[in-house]
PDB file of C-alpha atoms in Angstrom:
ATOM      1  CA  MET A 166     -78.124 -25.125  24.993  1.00  0.00           C
ATOM      2  CA  SER A 167     -74.607 -25.886  26.270  1.00  0.00           C
ATOM      3  CA  THR A 168     -72.380 -23.120  27.526  1.00  0.00           C
ATOM      4  CA  VAL A 169     -68.898 -22.849  26.081  1.00  0.00           C
ATOM      5  CA  THR A 170     -67.350 -24.193  29.300  1.00  0.00           C
ATOM      6  CA  GLU A 171     -69.396 -27.418  28.906  1.00  0.00           C
ATOM      7  CA  LEU A 172     -67.994 -28.163  25.429  1.00  0.00           C
ATOM      8  CA  ASP A 173     -65.203 -30.671  24.789  1.00  0.00           C
ATOM      9  CA  PRO A 174     -62.039 -28.851  23.620  1.00  0.00           C
ATOM     10  CA  SER A 175     -60.954 -31.887  21.562  1.00  0.00           C
ATOM     11  CA  ASP A 176     -63.863 -31.165  19.177  1.00  0.00           C
ATOM     12  CA  PHE A 177     -62.086 -27.997  18.023  1.00  0.00           C
ATOM     13  CA  THR A 178     -58.769 -28.832  16.367  1.00  0.00           C
ATOM     14  CA  PHE A 179     -57.277 -28.739  12.898  1.00  0.00           C
ATOM     15  CA  THR A 180     -54.064 -29.327  10.986  1.00  0.00           C
ATOM     16  CA  ARG A 181     -53.071 -27.681   7.722  1.00  0.00           C
ATOM     17  CA  ARG A 182     -49.977 -28.435   5.649  1.00  0.00           C
ATOM     18  CA  THR A 183     -47.937 -27.220   2.721  1.00  0.00           C
ATOM     19  CA  TRP A 184     -44.697 -28.030   0.956  1.00  0.00           C
ATOM     20  CA  ILE A 185     -41.866 -25.492   1.294  1.00  0.00           C
ATOM     21  CA  ASP A 186     -38.776 -25.387  -0.893  1.00  0.00           C
ATOM     22  CA  ALA A 187     -36.271 -25.448   1.980  1.00  0.00           C
ATOM     23  CA  ASP A 188     -34.671 -27.873   4.405  1.00  0.00           C
ATOM     24  CA  PRO A 189     -36.661 -28.689   7.590  1.00  0.00           C
ATOM     25  CA  VAL A 190     -33.980 -27.065   9.770  1.00  0.00           C
ATOM     26  CA  ASP A 191     -34.258 -23.831   7.763  1.00  0.00           C
ATOM     27  CA  VAL A 192     -38.074 -23.818   7.870  1.00  0.00           C
ATOM     28  CA  TYR A 193     -37.899 -24.460  11.613  1.00  0.00           C
ATOM     29  CA  ARG A 194     -35.476 -21.528  11.991  1.00  0.00           C
ATOM     30  CA  LEU A 195     -37.930 -19.211  10.207  1.00  0.00           C
ATOM     31  CA  VAL A 196     -40.995 -20.365  12.167  1.00  0.00           C
ATOM     32  CA  SER A 197     -39.295 -20.420  15.565  1.00  0.00           C
ATOM     33  CA  ASP A 198     -38.225 -16.791  15.076  1.00  0.00           C
ATOM     34  CA  VAL A 199     -41.625 -15.638  16.331  1.00  0.00           C
ATOM     35  CA  THR A 200     -40.581 -12.002  15.869  1.00  0.00           C
ATOM     36  CA  ALA A 201     -40.926 -12.553  12.102  1.00  0.00           C
ATOM     37  CA  ILE A 202     -44.429 -14.084  12.103  1.00  0.00           C
ATOM     38  CA  SER A 203     -46.060 -10.891  10.828  1.00  0.00           C
ATOM     39  CA  ARG A 204     -44.345 -11.566   7.467  1.00  0.00           C
ATOM     40  CA  TRP A 205     -46.736 -14.462   6.969  1.00  0.00           C
ATOM     41  CA  SER A 206     -49.597 -14.329   9.464  1.00  0.00           C
ATOM     42  CA  PRO A 207     -52.617 -12.153   8.720  1.00  0.00           C
ATOM     43  CA  ASN A 208     -53.430 -11.976  12.459  1.00  0.00           C
ATOM     44  CA  ALA A 209     -50.202 -11.623  14.472  1.00  0.00           C
ATOM     45  CA  SER A 210     -47.758  -8.739  14.825  1.00  0.00           C
ATOM     46  CA  ASP A 211     -45.324  -7.155  17.258  1.00  0.00           C
ATOM     47  CA  VAL A 212     -44.265 -10.549  18.593  1.00  0.00           C
ATOM     48  CA  VAL A 213     -41.235 -10.504  20.863  1.00  0.00           C
ATOM     49  CA  PHE A 214     -39.550 -12.988  23.161  1.00  0.00           C
ATOM     50  CA  ASP A 215     -39.109 -11.916  26.773  1.00  0.00           C
ATOM     51  CA  GLU A 216     -35.680 -10.410  27.358  1.00  0.00           C
ATOM     52  CA  GLY A 217     -33.000 -13.079  27.379  1.00  0.00           C
ATOM     53  CA  SER A 218     -35.340 -15.690  25.856  1.00  0.00           C
ATOM     54  CA  GLY A 219     -35.348 -17.379  22.494  1.00  0.00           C
ATOM     55  CA  PRO A 220     -36.907 -20.324  20.719  1.00  0.00           C
ATOM     56  CA  GLU A 221     -36.385 -22.933  23.421  1.00  0.00           C
ATOM     57  CA  ALA A 222     -38.839 -24.884  25.555  1.00  0.00           C
ATOM     58  CA  GLY A 223     -39.944 -22.810  28.535  1.00  0.00           C
ATOM     59  CA  ALA A 224     -39.385 -19.428  26.841  1.00  0.00           C
ATOM     60  CA  TRP A 225     -42.142 -16.815  26.942  1.00  0.00           C
ATOM     61  CA  PHE A 226     -43.188 -14.275  24.326  1.00  0.00           C
ATOM     62  CA  SER A 227     -45.884 -11.652  23.808  1.00  0.00           C
ATOM     63  CA  GLY A 228     -47.655 -10.615  20.646  1.00  0.00           C
ATOM     64  CA  ARG A 229     -50.467  -8.541  19.234  1.00  0.00           C
ATOM     65  CA  ASN A 230     -53.348 -10.312  17.529  1.00  0.00           C
ATOM     66  CA  ARG A 231     -56.231  -8.970  15.501  1.00  0.00           C
ATOM     67  CA  ARG A 232     -59.544 -10.303  14.297  1.00  0.00           C
ATOM     68  CA  ASP A 233     -62.728  -8.603  13.126  1.00  0.00           C
ATOM     69  CA  GLY A 234     -61.396  -5.110  13.860  1.00  0.00           C
ATOM     70  CA  LYS A 235     -60.329  -5.994  17.414  1.00  0.00           C
ATOM     71  CA  GLU A 236     -56.751  -6.170  18.744  1.00  0.00           C
ATOM     72  CA  TRP A 237     -55.379  -7.755  21.910  1.00  0.00           C
ATOM     73  CA  THR A 238     -52.109  -8.914  23.433  1.00  0.00           C
ATOM     74  CA  THR A 239     -51.367 -12.553  24.202  1.00  0.00           C
ATOM     75  CA  ARG A 240     -48.753 -14.334  26.304  1.00  0.00           C
ATOM     76  CA  SER A 241     -47.347 -17.561  24.958  1.00  0.00           C
ATOM     77  CA  GLN A 242     -44.927 -20.166  26.226  1.00  0.00           C
ATOM     78  CA  VAL A 243     -42.827 -22.424  24.026  1.00  0.00           C
ATOM     79  CA  VAL A 244     -43.564 -26.035  24.988  1.00  0.00           C
ATOM     80  CA  GLU A 245     -41.534 -27.875  22.319  1.00  0.00           C
ATOM     81  CA  ALA A 246     -38.522 -26.709  20.346  1.00  0.00           C
ATOM     82  CA  GLU A 247     -36.690 -29.380  18.383  1.00  0.00           C
ATOM     83  CA  PRO A 248     -34.808 -27.838  15.425  1.00  0.00           C
ATOM     84  CA  GLY A 249     -35.936 -29.289  12.123  1.00  0.00           C
ATOM     85  CA  ALA A 250     -38.749 -31.301  13.729  1.00  0.00           C
ATOM     86  CA  VAL A 251     -41.260 -29.401  15.910  1.00  0.00           C
ATOM     87  CA  PHE A 252     -41.967 -25.975  17.353  1.00  0.00           C
ATOM     88  CA  ALA A 253     -45.016 -25.573  19.619  1.00  0.00           C
ATOM     89  CA  PHE A 254     -46.351 -22.961  21.998  1.00  0.00           C
ATOM     90  CA  VAL A 255     -49.365 -22.441  24.241  1.00  0.00           C
ATOM     91  CA  VAL A 256     -51.269 -19.148  24.050  1.00  0.00           C
ATOM     92  CA  ASP A 257     -52.765 -17.814  27.281  1.00  0.00           C
ATOM     93  CA  GLY A 258     -53.122 -21.393  28.561  1.00  0.00           C
ATOM     94  CA  ILE A 259     -56.053 -21.916  26.174  1.00  0.00           C
ATOM     95  CA  VAL A 260     -54.745 -23.051  22.797  1.00  0.00           C
ATOM     96  CA  GLU A 261     -51.661 -24.824  21.493  1.00  0.00           C
ATOM     97  CA  TRP A 262     -50.181 -23.970  18.123  1.00  0.00           C
ATOM     98  CA  SER A 263     -47.696 -26.502  16.819  1.00  0.00           C
ATOM     99  CA  TRP A 264     -45.565 -26.754  13.731  1.00  0.00           C
ATOM    100  CA  THR A 265     -43.959 -29.952  12.490  1.00  0.00           C
ATOM    101  CA  PHE A 266     -41.409 -30.286   9.711  1.00  0.00           C
ATOM    102  CA  GLN A 267     -40.841 -33.405   7.613  1.00  0.00           C
ATOM    103  CA  ALA A 268     -38.283 -33.688   4.800  1.00  0.00           C
ATOM    104  CA  HIS A 269     -39.992 -34.434   1.475  1.00  0.00           C
ATOM    105  CA  ASP A 270     -38.273 -34.459  -1.912  1.00  0.00           C
ATOM    106  CA  ARG A 271     -35.905 -31.477  -1.895  1.00  0.00           C
ATOM    107  CA  GLY A 272     -37.965 -29.514   0.641  1.00  0.00           C
ATOM    108  CA  THR A 273     -40.197 -29.757   3.676  1.00  0.00           C
ATOM    109  CA  VAL A 274     -43.796 -30.589   4.428  1.00  0.00           C
ATOM    110  CA  ALA A 275     -44.715 -28.103   7.141  1.00  0.00           C
ATOM    111  CA  GLU A 276     -47.814 -28.759   9.231  1.00  0.00           C
ATOM    112  CA  GLN A 277     -49.456 -26.168  11.419  1.00  0.00           C
ATOM    113  CA  SER A 278     -51.932 -27.424  14.025  1.00  0.00           C
ATOM    114  CA  TRP A 279     -54.314 -25.676  16.408  1.00  0.00           C
ATOM    115  CA  ARG A 280     -55.662 -27.470  19.462  1.00  0.00           C
ATOM    116  CA  LEU A 281     -57.849 -26.142  22.234  1.00  0.00           C
ATOM    117  CA  LEU A 282     -56.543 -27.168  25.638  1.00  0.00           C
ATOM    118  CA  ARG A 283     -59.508 -25.910  27.611  1.00  0.00           C
ATOM    119  CA  MET A 284     -62.727 -24.055  26.976  1.00  0.00           C
ATOM    120  CA  ASP A 285     -62.848 -20.426  28.029  1.00  0.00           C
ATOM    121  CA  PRO A 286     -65.524 -17.715  27.692  1.00  0.00           C
ATOM    122  CA  VAL A 287     -63.040 -15.601  25.698  1.00  0.00           C
ATOM    123  CA  LEU A 288     -63.621 -18.099  22.844  1.00  0.00           C
ATOM    124  CA  GLY A 289     -67.298 -17.154  22.581  1.00  0.00           C
ATOM    125  CA  GLY A 290     -70.517 -18.117  24.277  1.00  0.00           C
ATOM    126  CA  THR A 291     -71.794 -20.963  22.104  1.00  0.00           C
ATOM    127  CA  ARG A 292     -70.653 -23.979  20.102  1.00  0.00           C
ATOM    128  CA  ALA A 293     -71.278 -21.954  16.931  1.00  0.00           C
ATOM    129  CA  ASP A 294     -68.945 -19.219  18.227  1.00  0.00           C
ATOM    130  CA  VAL A 295     -66.136 -21.698  18.902  1.00  0.00           C
ATOM    131  CA  GLU A 296     -66.678 -23.450  15.558  1.00  0.00           C
ATOM    132  CA  ALA A 297     -66.515 -20.078  13.788  1.00  0.00           C
ATOM    133  CA  LEU A 298     -63.291 -19.238  15.640  1.00  0.00           C
ATOM    134  CA  ARG A 299     -61.761 -22.619  14.716  1.00  0.00           C
ATOM    135  CA  ASP A 300     -62.742 -22.149  11.068  1.00  0.00           C
ATOM    136  CA  TYR A 301     -61.326 -18.618  11.058  1.00  0.00           C
ATOM    137  CA  MET A 302     -58.057 -19.833  12.566  1.00  0.00           C
ATOM    138  CA  ALA A 303     -57.869 -22.703  10.031  1.00  0.00           C
ATOM    139  CA  ALA A 304     -58.197 -20.198   7.184  1.00  0.00           C
ATOM    140  CA  SER A 305     -55.558 -18.048   8.874  1.00  0.00           C
ATOM    141  CA  ALA A 306     -53.215 -21.061   9.121  1.00  0.00           C
ATOM    142  CA  GLU A 307     -53.694 -21.780   5.409  1.00  0.00           C
ATOM    143  CA  THR A 308     -52.879 -18.142   4.610  1.00  0.00           C
ATOM    144  CA  THR A 309     -49.815 -18.265   6.855  1.00  0.00           C
ATOM    145  CA  LEU A 310     -48.494 -21.488   5.326  1.00  0.00           C
ATOM    146  CA  THR A 311     -49.015 -20.229   1.770  1.00  0.00           C
ATOM    147  CA  ALA A 312     -47.359 -16.900   2.580  1.00  0.00           C
ATOM    148  CA  LEU A 313     -44.401 -18.662   4.237  1.00  0.00           C
ATOM    149  CA  ALA A 314     -43.892 -20.980   1.237  1.00  0.00           C
ATOM    150  CA  ASP A 315     -44.132 -18.013  -1.173  1.00  0.00           C
ATOM    151  CA  TRP A 316     -41.748 -15.934   0.941  1.00  0.00           C
ATOM    152  CA  VAL A 317     -39.142 -18.719   0.948  1.00  0.00           C
ATOM    153  CA  THR A 318     -39.461 -18.994  -2.840  1.00  0.00           C
ATOM    154  CA  ARG A 319     -38.935 -15.224  -3.253  1.00  0.00           C
ATOM    155  CA  ASN A 320     -36.084 -15.143  -0.703  1.00  0.00           C
ATOM    156  CA  PRO A 321     -33.702 -17.959  -1.621  1.00  0.00           C
ATOM    157  CA  SER A 322     -31.241 -16.760   1.023  1.00  0.00           C
ATOM    158  CA  ALA A 323     -33.719 -18.169   3.567  1.00  0.00           C
ATOM    159  CA  ARG A 324     -32.510 -21.562   2.395  1.00  0.00           C
ATOM    160  CA  ARG A 325     -29.066 -21.789   3.915  1.00  0.00           C
ATOM    161  CA  ALA A 326     -27.699 -24.812   2.103  1.00  0.00           C
ATOM    162  CA  PRO A 327     -29.146 -27.429  -0.208  1.00  0.00           C
ATOM    163  CA  ARG A 328     -29.736 -30.810   1.389  1.00  0.00           C
ATOM    164  CA  GLN A 329     -27.587 -33.693   0.309  1.00  0.00           C
ATOM    165  CA  ASP A 330     -29.907 -36.576  -0.583  1.00  0.00           C
TER     166      ASP A 330
END
């Protein structure tokens, strides 16, 4: 049986997407404000940029995560921040979360992706553990995307200005 450190991280990725009734720049603004993620994510809370930082490449932030009755703090670094196009960050040097935003009809197709950068024992001890974690995070991403789209629909002020097509 392979240990988790012998597994290939590229085997454990996913992308989920949804349509959101807002301009890509406005969806980017919501997502890149990591302090607001608990509005939509079932797993993250108390997220805050380091003092003097914001949603730009190189910025650091901390957050609380929870899963299966456990809670822990993570450190993340923004690795891409292009308003209206992409927002990505690396968590504890192990996983990259990225969001992309593509104009579609009068709104945005938002994609959320999860990619392991390296294997680490914190992910679990077996392939089945890492697969279960990936599947759990994929379900969490779907929940987050749905909640974000619903929140934008219920909060039209989140859409700053209609796009001119």
